[in-house]
Amino acid sequence: MPVEKKYETPLLDQLESGGWPSFVKEIKSAAEDNAMANDLLGLLEQSYQEKIGHWKHGGIVGVMGYGGGVIGRYTDLPEKYPAISHFHTMRINQPAGWFYTSEALRTLCDIWDAHGSGLTNMHGSTGDIIFLGTRTEELEPIFSKLTAAGFDLGGSGSDVRTPSCCCGKARCEWACYDTMGLTYYITNRYQDELHRPAFPYKMKFKMSGCPNDCVASVARADISIIGTWRDEIQVNQEEVRNYAKSGLDITKEIAMLCPGKCIEWNGNEIQIDNSNCRHCMHCINLMPKALAPGKDRGAAILVGSKAPIVEGALLSSVLVPFIKLEEPYDDLEIWELIENMWDIWCEEGKNRERIGEFIQRVGLGNFLDAVGLEPQPEMVAFPRDNPYVFYEEYFEEEEDQ
Amino acid sequence: MSDAQPKRLTDIGPPHYQLFLPPIIKENYGKWKYHEILKPGVMVHYSENNEKLYTVRAGSPRLISTKKIRKYAELADKYCDGFLRFTSRHNVEFLLTKEENIEPLIAELEALGHPVGGTGNAISSIVHTQGWVHCHSAATDASGIVKSVMDELLPYFKTIELPAKIRVALACCLNMCGAVHCSDIAILGIHRRPPRVDKESLPKICEIPNLIASCPTAAIRPSQYQGKPSVEIDEDKCMFCANCYTVCPALPLNNPLNDGVSIWVGGKVSNARHEPMFSKLAIPFLPNNPPRWPEVTSAVKHIVELWLKNAKKHERIGEWIERIGWPKFFRLADIPFQKEHIDDFKHAGLSYKRSVHLTYM
């Protein structure tokens, strides 16, 4: 149904020009026949005039039986912008690797056009398909159509957030394990934890196929599974020579930038001291036709990264230096480890304390004890440089008579 | 009852990705051998069977209408048998098997206003958050700054000739839904006014013990208001994280006079060469100046161009700055170094310079 244009948007209009695609054009295009998108235009223009947002703090809305997947949102100006008095976000669990058919995309569009604002994010930061703005009474009908079409909601709040991954073996020669296969498995294994928040705070999984870490797993996931290998880099010397012939300065651009200083080039062949290779990917990135990760592939598992809130940003740190991740996934030992981690975090963690912050608070050594892992030197950048060791036992002198 | 509703489905998980893979990927899953970047935004992957998969990558504003998605679907039908994907940075990628379809597809994408590029040593799309479009805690808008910055940086999206890749991200408050803390350049919305206590509504909508516990610097103290429990803020202790506001809507921090943007540089997530690094504070505060945030766009462009001019090949911004040292970065960038640049949170001492490895020129 066509919507009568109600709002002048002189500030937003200035964001329609320029070479980068314009979100204002997108909202205007949706607003041609969607009252919610139209009211959003008016409200956003007001925010641009006043330099402040006009959304109220969330609210608990959702679909029956789920505690996550919908973010409640209401404007603080409902009389002025009635069509967006409710403007809830729905997170829809994306297919692993963000692959789609045109048919699947149209199905999603049909559902959203019938029940929401016609605006989306492809995709949200965590990886979900984001349906941006609908009313409470539309949530169940949307959910019912989504599940009929084979889609389900993603995570929000203190639950397992929607796992995401790089395109892995689907289109990358560097994938050291099947990121999409493992992501699909994890998402299904933890459906209950994903839909029903029961943790101290959010719990994110990200699966990257190699140390290039295209999904920023080391910075953005509580559990970061990053592909790597433990044997020799595969070398095709003929192709190395071809790269050199085409102008690549192998000494300057590769050997000198190698963090392990383990590469030598004699003008004819490249020599790699694999025992000192740090698996950084630089040489492989520069010569994909000549070099490849080894054949003994798997992943390292790191834990604890997060953005600043509350105690400061963290990068994930090594928990398992190397593990094979092959099917059948049911038989992998990591599930017991992950579930042990959740047990101790749920038992001892504070409200809104991410697992990385929890580990900082109790100490990695104590955390390892609790989850049943032995300390390994790969887990630290360097050993402690202070002498304040908490010894738990000591000898007592035998009592004098 | 014979007219029972169909069973309500729950916990079915996402659709299996195999439903959406083109035949060439199904046949070559795990059998890719190497790839080449043919030109900005265009890649070819070769399989062990010598099959070729072409990818055309186009930028997107992330906030897109269903009409645009339908347009993507139409292009996918026309040029790649209906198969496409999206990247972790919101780009759209079309997956082609016919080389002759590449140029017509690019022409249609460019005509649609979606530039092709963002591969290899280039800037890719800016990962960002919702801002004033949809968020209650935003200290700035997200989409408007991203649009304005990318309009300026577009030539660097459509190239593969930069010293290294550059990843820009934006988060509209410290919650960092966009997790910008490991980006070459991070644009971060910040509040600078402590929360105001809405004393009337606070006892009705907030759990006070939870609220007090939420403050990492213990700046929230219990108090009374008209005989009812309330809280007061020790403003000297507030560092504007807004965790209290997340826990309790009666403590808003949003404030047009004081909200704005900070700029951070030198982070990375890839392990290539240098280990992953956090972004560090370059510019503590720039004003919110919609619709185009000229101070922010020129600051970002300035840093990018300084890096282009001074970096060695393969040095990302953080690697470049680590080589030349932070004092030289501030001198070259002509950014005044001030008290806000010096860490005073946990582990702050680790950031103090503890040697005389200094440059004076």
PDB file of C-alpha atoms in Angstrom, chain A residues 11-12 14-23 26-27 29-30 32-33 40 43-44 47-48 50-53 55-58 63-64 66 73 87-89 93-102 104-106 109-110 112-113 118-125 130 132-133 140 143 147-148 150-152 166-167 169-174 178 180-181 184 187-188 191-192 195-196 201 211-216 218-220 226 253 257 259 279-282 285-286 288-289 306-315 351-352 360, chain B residues 8-17 19-22 25 28-36 43 45 53 55 57 59-70 72-74 76-77 82-88 90-91 93 95 113-115 125 127-136 138 141 143-148 150-151 154 157 174-179 181-182 210 214-216 239 241 243 245-249 254-256 259 269-273 276-278 288-293 313-314 345-347:
ATOM      1  CA  LEU A  11      19.709  16.486   6.565  1.00  0.00           C
ATOM      2  CA  LEU A  12      19.201  12.872   5.526  1.00  0.00           C
ATOM      3  CA  GLN A  14      22.439  15.019   1.947  1.00  0.00           C
ATOM      4  CA  LEU A  15      23.396  11.387   2.486  1.00  0.00           C
ATOM      5  CA  GLU A  16      21.914  10.285  -0.825  1.00  0.00           C
ATOM      6  CA  SER A  17      24.766  11.667  -2.918  1.00  0.00           C
ATOM      7  CA  GLY A  18      28.298  10.251  -3.147  1.00  0.00           C
ATOM      8  CA  GLY A  19      29.815   7.034  -4.479  1.00  0.00           C
ATOM      9  CA  TRP A  20      29.095   4.694  -1.575  1.00  0.00           C
ATOM     10  CA  PRO A  21      25.622   3.102  -1.523  1.00  0.00           C
ATOM     11  CA  SER A  22      23.231   5.132   0.605  1.00  0.00           C
ATOM     12  CA  PHE A  23      21.289   3.732   3.556  1.00  0.00           C
ATOM     13  CA  GLU A  26      17.294   2.183   1.182  1.00  0.00           C
ATOM     14  CA  ILE A  27      15.006   3.559   3.897  1.00  0.00           C
ATOM     15  CA  SER A  29      12.784   2.973  -1.001  1.00  0.00           C
ATOM     16  CA  ALA A  30      11.152   0.885   1.741  1.00  0.00           C
ATOM     17  CA  GLU A  32       7.396   4.175  -0.505  1.00  0.00           C
ATOM     18  CA  ASP A  33       4.992   1.465   0.597  1.00  0.00           C
ATOM     19  CA  LEU A  40      11.617   5.796  10.724  1.00  0.00           C
ATOM     20  CA  LEU A  43      12.371   9.978  13.464  1.00  0.00           C
ATOM     21  CA  LEU A  44      15.894   9.659  12.094  1.00  0.00           C
ATOM     22  CA  SER A  47      17.741  12.589  15.609  1.00  0.00           C
ATOM     23  CA  TYR A  48      20.008  14.208  13.034  1.00  0.00           C
ATOM     24  CA  GLU A  50      18.852  17.073  17.700  1.00  0.00           C
ATOM     25  CA  LYS A  51      21.985  14.875  17.802  1.00  0.00           C
ATOM     26  CA  ILE A  52      20.358  12.275  20.036  1.00  0.00           C
ATOM     27  CA  GLY A  53      18.655   8.913  19.537  1.00  0.00           C
ATOM     28  CA  TRP A  55      14.756   4.826  21.147  1.00  0.00           C
ATOM     29  CA  LYS A  56      13.788   3.614  24.553  1.00  0.00           C
ATOM     30  CA  HIS A  57      15.623   1.001  26.490  1.00  0.00           C
ATOM     31  CA  GLY A  58      14.604  -2.518  25.344  1.00  0.00           C
ATOM     32  CA  VAL A  63       8.262 -15.765  20.763  1.00  0.00           C
ATOM     33  CA  MET A  64       6.750 -18.413  22.986  1.00  0.00           C
ATOM     34  CA  TYR A  66      12.330 -18.645  23.599  1.00  0.00           C
ATOM     35  CA  ARG A  73      12.534  -1.618  20.861  1.00  0.00           C
ATOM     36  CA  PHE A  87      10.109  -1.428  16.374  1.00  0.00           C
ATOM     37  CA  HIS A  88      11.532  -4.751  17.531  1.00  0.00           C
ATOM     38  CA  THR A  89      14.536  -6.431  15.925  1.00  0.00           C
ATOM     39  CA  ASN A  93      20.105 -17.574  12.314  1.00  0.00           C
ATOM     40  CA  GLN A  94      22.003 -17.259   9.045  1.00  0.00           C
ATOM     41  CA  PRO A  95      23.072 -20.322   7.056  1.00  0.00           C
ATOM     42  CA  ALA A  96      26.743 -21.107   7.803  1.00  0.00           C
ATOM     43  CA  GLY A  97      29.096 -19.119   5.581  1.00  0.00           C
ATOM     44  CA  TRP A  98      26.262 -16.730   4.521  1.00  0.00           C
ATOM     45  CA  PHE A  99      25.525 -18.663   1.320  1.00  0.00           C
ATOM     46  CA  TYR A 100      22.039 -18.251  -0.172  1.00  0.00           C
ATOM     47  CA  THR A 101      19.974 -19.037  -3.201  1.00  0.00           C
ATOM     48  CA  SER A 102      17.915 -16.267  -4.746  1.00  0.00           C
ATOM     49  CA  ALA A 104      15.747 -18.401  -0.132  1.00  0.00           C
ATOM     50  CA  LEU A 105      16.320 -14.641  -0.119  1.00  0.00           C
ATOM     51  CA  ARG A 106      12.943 -14.038  -1.733  1.00  0.00           C
ATOM     52  CA  CYS A 109      11.738 -10.929   1.857  1.00  0.00           C
ATOM     53  CA  ASP A 110       8.153 -12.163   1.418  1.00  0.00           C
ATOM     54  CA  TRP A 112       9.364  -9.562   6.130  1.00  0.00           C
ATOM     55  CA  ASP A 113       7.361  -7.480   3.657  1.00  0.00           C
ATOM     56  CA  GLY A 118      10.967  -4.005   4.916  1.00  0.00           C
ATOM     57  CA  LEU A 119      14.377  -3.045   6.322  1.00  0.00           C
ATOM     58  CA  THR A 120      17.152  -5.470   7.146  1.00  0.00           C
ATOM     59  CA  ASN A 121      20.798  -5.773   7.925  1.00  0.00           C
ATOM     60  CA  MET A 122      22.632  -8.315   5.795  1.00  0.00           C
ATOM     61  CA  HIS A 123      24.018  -9.075   8.293  1.00  0.00           C
ATOM     62  CA  GLY A 124      24.337  -8.071  11.934  1.00  0.00           C
ATOM     63  CA  SER A 125      27.746  -7.932  13.559  1.00  0.00           C
ATOM     64  CA  ILE A 130      18.553  -8.855  10.992  1.00  0.00           C
ATOM     65  CA  LEU A 132      14.803  -4.388  11.599  1.00  0.00           C
ATOM     66  CA  GLY A 133      11.531  -3.276  13.150  1.00  0.00           C
ATOM     67  CA  GLU A 140       4.560 -15.204  16.327  1.00  0.00           C
ATOM     68  CA  PHE A 143       8.268 -17.027  13.566  1.00  0.00           C
ATOM     69  CA  THR A 147      10.177 -22.130  10.746  1.00  0.00           C
ATOM     70  CA  ALA A 148       7.903 -23.376   7.987  1.00  0.00           C
ATOM     71  CA  GLY A 150      13.343 -23.819   7.494  1.00  0.00           C
ATOM     72  CA  PHE A 151      14.714 -20.780   9.351  1.00  0.00           C
ATOM     73  CA  ASP A 152      14.988 -20.284  13.112  1.00  0.00           C
ATOM     74  CA  CYS A 166      34.254 -17.981   7.407  1.00  0.00           C
ATOM     75  CA  CYS A 167      33.442 -19.657   4.088  1.00  0.00           C
ATOM     76  CA  LYS A 169      36.255 -25.316   2.537  1.00  0.00           C
ATOM     77  CA  ALA A 170      33.408 -23.974   0.409  1.00  0.00           C
ATOM     78  CA  ARG A 171      35.684 -21.454  -1.278  1.00  0.00           C
ATOM     79  CA  CYS A 172      39.060 -21.262   0.380  1.00  0.00           C
ATOM     80  CA  GLU A 173      42.184 -23.329  -0.106  1.00  0.00           C
ATOM     81  CA  TRP A 174      43.471 -22.389   3.350  1.00  0.00           C
ATOM     82  CA  ASP A 178      35.442 -27.625   7.828  1.00  0.00           C
ATOM     83  CA  MET A 180      30.807 -24.510   7.967  1.00  0.00           C
ATOM     84  CA  GLY A 181      30.283 -28.140   8.945  1.00  0.00           C
ATOM     85  CA  TYR A 184      26.252 -26.149  11.669  1.00  0.00           C
ATOM     86  CA  THR A 187      24.520 -24.445  16.318  1.00  0.00           C
ATOM     87  CA  ASN A 188      22.372 -27.552  16.413  1.00  0.00           C
ATOM     88  CA  GLN A 191      19.927 -25.056  20.325  1.00  0.00           C
ATOM     89  CA  ASP A 192      18.633 -25.019  23.887  1.00  0.00           C
ATOM     90  CA  HIS A 195      17.290 -19.989  22.558  1.00  0.00           C
ATOM     91  CA  ARG A 196      17.020 -19.976  26.353  1.00  0.00           C
ATOM     92  CA  TYR A 201      26.284 -13.217  30.067  1.00  0.00           C
ATOM     93  CA  PRO A 211      45.164 -17.892  11.117  1.00  0.00           C
ATOM     94  CA  ASN A 212      44.044 -15.047   8.803  1.00  0.00           C
ATOM     95  CA  ASP A 213      40.905 -15.225  10.957  1.00  0.00           C
ATOM     96  CA  CYS A 214      38.406 -13.665   8.531  1.00  0.00           C
ATOM     97  CA  VAL A 215      35.600 -13.690  11.120  1.00  0.00           C
ATOM     98  CA  ALA A 216      37.739 -11.932  13.774  1.00  0.00           C
ATOM     99  CA  VAL A 218      40.339 -13.928  18.244  1.00  0.00           C
ATOM    100  CA  ALA A 219      38.770 -10.532  19.016  1.00  0.00           C
ATOM    101  CA  ARG A 220      35.062 -11.252  19.067  1.00  0.00           C
ATOM    102  CA  ILE A 226      41.065 -21.016  14.533  1.00  0.00           C
ATOM    103  CA  GLU A 253      58.733  -9.158   1.098  1.00  0.00           C
ATOM    104  CA  LEU A 257      58.845 -10.189   7.213  1.00  0.00           C
ATOM    105  CA  PRO A 259      58.012 -13.473  12.290  1.00  0.00           C
ATOM    106  CA  HIS A 279      51.822 -20.306  11.244  1.00  0.00           C
ATOM    107  CA  CYS A 280      51.151 -16.619  10.634  1.00  0.00           C
ATOM    108  CA  MET A 281      50.124 -17.153   6.954  1.00  0.00           C
ATOM    109  CA  HIS A 282      52.118 -14.218   5.530  1.00  0.00           C
ATOM    110  CA  ASN A 285      49.036 -15.220   1.577  1.00  0.00           C
ATOM    111  CA  LEU A 286      51.617 -13.769  -0.784  1.00  0.00           C
ATOM    112  CA  PRO A 288      48.926 -18.895  -2.762  1.00  0.00           C
ATOM    113  CA  LYS A 289      49.852 -20.779  -5.909  1.00  0.00           C
ATOM    114  CA  LYS A 306      35.309  -9.512  24.158  1.00  0.00           C
ATOM    115  CA  ALA A 307      34.661  -5.795  23.682  1.00  0.00           C
ATOM    116  CA  PRO A 308      35.333  -3.384  26.600  1.00  0.00           C
ATOM    117  CA  ILE A 309      32.169  -3.682  28.698  1.00  0.00           C
ATOM    118  CA  VAL A 310      32.706  -4.225  31.638  1.00  0.00           C
ATOM    119  CA  GLU A 311      36.316  -4.748  32.672  1.00  0.00           C
ATOM    120  CA  GLY A 312      38.101  -3.832  29.432  1.00  0.00           C
ATOM    121  CA  ALA A 313      38.535  -5.437  26.021  1.00  0.00           C
ATOM    122  CA  LEU A 314      40.259  -8.817  25.763  1.00  0.00           C
ATOM    123  CA  LEU A 315      41.711 -10.961  23.000  1.00  0.00           C
ATOM    124  CA  ASN A 351      26.085 -11.223  36.472  1.00  0.00           C
ATOM    125  CA  ARG A 352      27.290  -9.746  33.122  1.00  0.00           C
ATOM    126  CA  GLN A 360      41.057 -12.921  34.523  1.00  0.00           C
TER     127      GLN A 360
ATOM    128  CA  ARG B   8       4.546 -25.458  16.206  1.00  0.00           C
ATOM    129  CA  LEU B   9       8.168 -25.882  15.184  1.00  0.00           C
ATOM    130  CA  THR B  10      10.954 -24.734  17.512  1.00  0.00           C
ATOM    131  CA  ASP B  11      14.687 -25.327  17.838  1.00  0.00           C
ATOM    132  CA  ILE B  12      15.097 -26.427  14.242  1.00  0.00           C
ATOM    133  CA  GLY B  13      18.323 -24.430  13.851  1.00  0.00           C
ATOM    134  CA  PRO B  14      19.385 -22.717  10.653  1.00  0.00           C
ATOM    135  CA  PRO B  15      18.812 -24.302   7.247  1.00  0.00           C
ATOM    136  CA  HIS B  16      21.657 -26.607   6.207  1.00  0.00           C
ATOM    137  CA  TYR B  17      24.208 -24.633   4.212  1.00  0.00           C
ATOM    138  CA  LEU B  19      20.926 -26.292   0.394  1.00  0.00           C
ATOM    139  CA  PHE B  20      22.477 -23.059  -0.790  1.00  0.00           C
ATOM    140  CA  LEU B  21      25.793 -24.101  -2.331  1.00  0.00           C
ATOM    141  CA  PRO B  22      26.207 -23.938  -6.099  1.00  0.00           C
ATOM    142  CA  ILE B  25      31.191 -25.663  -4.698  1.00  0.00           C
ATOM    143  CA  ASN B  28      34.948 -28.981  -5.075  1.00  0.00           C
ATOM    144  CA  TYR B  29      34.230 -28.623  -1.360  1.00  0.00           C
ATOM    145  CA  GLY B  30      37.628 -28.834   0.370  1.00  0.00           C
ATOM    146  CA  LYS B  31      39.388 -29.217  -2.987  1.00  0.00           C
ATOM    147  CA  TRP B  32      40.348 -25.631  -3.711  1.00  0.00           C
ATOM    148  CA  LYS B  33      43.975 -25.248  -4.716  1.00  0.00           C
ATOM    149  CA  TYR B  34      44.765 -21.548  -5.011  1.00  0.00           C
ATOM    150  CA  HIS B  35      43.220 -18.234  -5.992  1.00  0.00           C
ATOM    151  CA  GLU B  36      44.062 -15.020  -7.803  1.00  0.00           C
ATOM    152  CA  MET B  43      38.640 -13.278  -7.543  1.00  0.00           C
ATOM    153  CA  HIS B  45      39.496 -19.855  -7.207  1.00  0.00           C
ATOM    154  CA  LEU B  53      34.914 -20.270  -9.561  1.00  0.00           C
ATOM    155  CA  THR B  55      33.637 -14.174  -7.251  1.00  0.00           C
ATOM    156  CA  ARG B  57      32.358  -8.616  -4.509  1.00  0.00           C
ATOM    157  CA  GLY B  59      30.040  -2.995  -1.215  1.00  0.00           C
ATOM    158  CA  SER B  60      26.775  -2.517   0.639  1.00  0.00           C
ATOM    159  CA  PRO B  61      25.439  -0.066   3.235  1.00  0.00           C
ATOM    160  CA  ARG B  62      24.470  -3.089   5.394  1.00  0.00           C
ATOM    161  CA  LEU B  63      21.099  -1.467   6.099  1.00  0.00           C
ATOM    162  CA  ILE B  64      19.249  -2.613   3.004  1.00  0.00           C
ATOM    163  CA  SER B  65      15.612  -2.893   2.028  1.00  0.00           C
ATOM    164  CA  THR B  66      13.908  -6.069   0.883  1.00  0.00           C
ATOM    165  CA  LYS B  67      13.702  -4.382  -2.517  1.00  0.00           C
ATOM    166  CA  LYS B  68      17.495  -4.307  -2.698  1.00  0.00           C
ATOM    167  CA  ILE B  69      17.717  -7.940  -1.592  1.00  0.00           C
ATOM    168  CA  ARG B  70      15.269  -8.860  -4.359  1.00  0.00           C
ATOM    169  CA  TYR B  72      20.495  -8.975  -5.589  1.00  0.00           C
ATOM    170  CA  ALA B  73      18.421 -12.124  -6.141  1.00  0.00           C
ATOM    171  CA  GLU B  74      17.530 -11.007  -9.649  1.00  0.00           C
ATOM    172  CA  ALA B  76      22.127 -13.771  -9.050  1.00  0.00           C
ATOM    173  CA  ASP B  77      19.496 -15.450 -11.243  1.00  0.00           C
ATOM    174  CA  GLY B  82      20.833 -17.895  -8.368  1.00  0.00           C
ATOM    175  CA  PHE B  83      23.834 -18.372  -6.051  1.00  0.00           C
ATOM    176  CA  LEU B  84      25.325 -15.622  -3.916  1.00  0.00           C
ATOM    177  CA  ARG B  85      26.730 -15.012  -0.458  1.00  0.00           C
ATOM    178  CA  PHE B  86      27.574 -12.242   1.961  1.00  0.00           C
ATOM    179  CA  THR B  87      30.888 -11.586   3.720  1.00  0.00           C
ATOM    180  CA  SER B  88      31.681 -10.941   7.359  1.00  0.00           C
ATOM    181  CA  HIS B  90      28.517  -6.944   4.861  1.00  0.00           C
ATOM    182  CA  ASN B  91      29.709  -7.124   1.249  1.00  0.00           C
ATOM    183  CA  GLU B  93      29.465 -11.736  -3.338  1.00  0.00           C
ATOM    184  CA  LEU B  95      29.493 -16.707  -7.398  1.00  0.00           C
ATOM    185  CA  GLY B 113      25.189   2.177  -7.024  1.00  0.00           C
ATOM    186  CA  HIS B 114      27.065  -0.743  -5.475  1.00  0.00           C
ATOM    187  CA  PRO B 115      30.792  -0.387  -6.154  1.00  0.00           C
ATOM    188  CA  SER B 125      33.246  -2.217   3.924  1.00  0.00           C
ATOM    189  CA  VAL B 127      31.684  -3.068   9.990  1.00  0.00           C
ATOM    190  CA  HIS B 128      29.250  -0.976  12.029  1.00  0.00           C
ATOM    191  CA  THR B 129      26.354  -0.843  14.427  1.00  0.00           C
ATOM    192  CA  GLN B 130      22.803   0.594  14.433  1.00  0.00           C
ATOM    193  CA  GLY B 131      23.276   4.124  15.785  1.00  0.00           C
ATOM    194  CA  TRP B 132      20.267   6.421  15.870  1.00  0.00           C
ATOM    195  CA  VAL B 133      18.489   4.136  13.395  1.00  0.00           C
ATOM    196  CA  HIS B 134      17.700   1.614  16.081  1.00  0.00           C
ATOM    197  CA  CYS B 135      19.647   1.843  19.334  1.00  0.00           C
ATOM    198  CA  HIS B 136      18.834   3.289  22.739  1.00  0.00           C
ATOM    199  CA  ALA B 138      24.003   5.253  20.777  1.00  0.00           C
ATOM    200  CA  ASP B 141      24.836   7.607  14.442  1.00  0.00           C
ATOM    201  CA  SER B 143      25.213   4.610   9.087  1.00  0.00           C
ATOM    202  CA  GLY B 144      25.682   8.356   8.475  1.00  0.00           C
ATOM    203  CA  ILE B 145      29.346   8.372   9.461  1.00  0.00           C
ATOM    204  CA  VAL B 146      30.010   5.171   7.521  1.00  0.00           C
ATOM    205  CA  LYS B 147      28.406   6.608   4.399  1.00  0.00           C
ATOM    206  CA  SER B 148      30.367   9.858   4.726  1.00  0.00           C
ATOM    207  CA  MET B 150      33.250   5.585   2.571  1.00  0.00           C
ATOM    208  CA  ASP B 151      32.298   8.327   0.094  1.00  0.00           C
ATOM    209  CA  LEU B 154      35.918   4.907  -2.164  1.00  0.00           C
ATOM    210  CA  PHE B 157      37.901   0.282  -2.025  1.00  0.00           C
ATOM    211  CA  LEU B 174      31.363   1.420  24.222  1.00  0.00           C
ATOM    212  CA  ASN B 175      29.225  -1.720  24.123  1.00  0.00           C
ATOM    213  CA  MET B 176      30.825  -2.145  20.711  1.00  0.00           C
ATOM    214  CA  CYS B 177      28.275  -4.377  19.010  1.00  0.00           C
ATOM    215  CA  GLY B 178      30.643  -3.850  16.097  1.00  0.00           C
ATOM    216  CA  ALA B 179      33.642  -5.014  18.199  1.00  0.00           C
ATOM    217  CA  HIS B 181      38.668  -2.757  19.242  1.00  0.00           C
ATOM    218  CA  CYS B 182      41.009  -4.590  16.825  1.00  0.00           C
ATOM    219  CA  ASN B 210      22.281  -5.133  40.614  1.00  0.00           C
ATOM    220  CA  SER B 214      27.207  -3.098  37.595  1.00  0.00           C
ATOM    221  CA  CYS B 215      29.622  -0.166  37.956  1.00  0.00           C
ATOM    222  CA  PRO B 216      33.246  -1.199  37.355  1.00  0.00           C
ATOM    223  CA  MET B 239      34.359   6.799  32.918  1.00  0.00           C
ATOM    224  CA  CYS B 241      31.022   2.987  30.052  1.00  0.00           C
ATOM    225  CA  ASN B 243      27.047  -0.391  31.871  1.00  0.00           C
ATOM    226  CA  TYR B 245      22.315   2.252  31.786  1.00  0.00           C
ATOM    227  CA  THR B 246      22.237  -1.209  30.254  1.00  0.00           C
ATOM    228  CA  VAL B 247      21.215  -2.589  33.634  1.00  0.00           C
ATOM    229  CA  CYS B 248      18.868   0.286  34.541  1.00  0.00           C
ATOM    230  CA  PRO B 249      16.986   2.515  32.043  1.00  0.00           C
ATOM    231  CA  ASN B 254      22.797  10.194  26.044  1.00  0.00           C
ATOM    232  CA  ASN B 255      23.421  13.912  25.804  1.00  0.00           C
ATOM    233  CA  PRO B 256      23.682  16.004  22.619  1.00  0.00           C
ATOM    234  CA  ASP B 259      28.280  12.935  23.046  1.00  0.00           C
ATOM    235  CA  VAL B 269      42.894  -9.593  14.030  1.00  0.00           C
ATOM    236  CA  SER B 270      44.827 -11.513  11.419  1.00  0.00           C
ATOM    237  CA  ASN B 271      47.937 -13.393  12.561  1.00  0.00           C
ATOM    238  CA  ALA B 272      49.840 -12.486   9.395  1.00  0.00           C
ATOM    239  CA  ARG B 273      53.305 -11.196  10.380  1.00  0.00           C
ATOM    240  CA  PRO B 276      46.631  -9.584  16.671  1.00  0.00           C
ATOM    241  CA  MET B 277      46.632  -6.135  18.309  1.00  0.00           C
ATOM    242  CA  PHE B 278      44.173  -3.769  19.942  1.00  0.00           C
ATOM    243  CA  ASN B 288      28.778  14.936  16.385  1.00  0.00           C
ATOM    244  CA  ASN B 289      28.200  17.012  13.307  1.00  0.00           C
ATOM    245  CA  PRO B 290      25.515  15.371  11.174  1.00  0.00           C
ATOM    246  CA  PRO B 291      24.682  14.728   8.446  1.00  0.00           C
ATOM    247  CA  ARG B 292      28.270  14.262   7.223  1.00  0.00           C
ATOM    248  CA  TRP B 293      30.541  14.513  10.261  1.00  0.00           C
ATOM    249  CA  LYS B 313      54.904  -2.705   1.655  1.00  0.00           C
ATOM    250  CA  HIS B 314      52.776  -5.175   3.687  1.00  0.00           C
ATOM    251  CA  PHE B 345      42.432   1.847  33.839  1.00  0.00           C
ATOM    252  CA  LYS B 346      43.611  -1.648  34.814  1.00  0.00           C
ATOM    253  CA  HIS B 347      47.160  -2.650  33.821  1.00  0.00           C
TER     254      HIS B 347
END
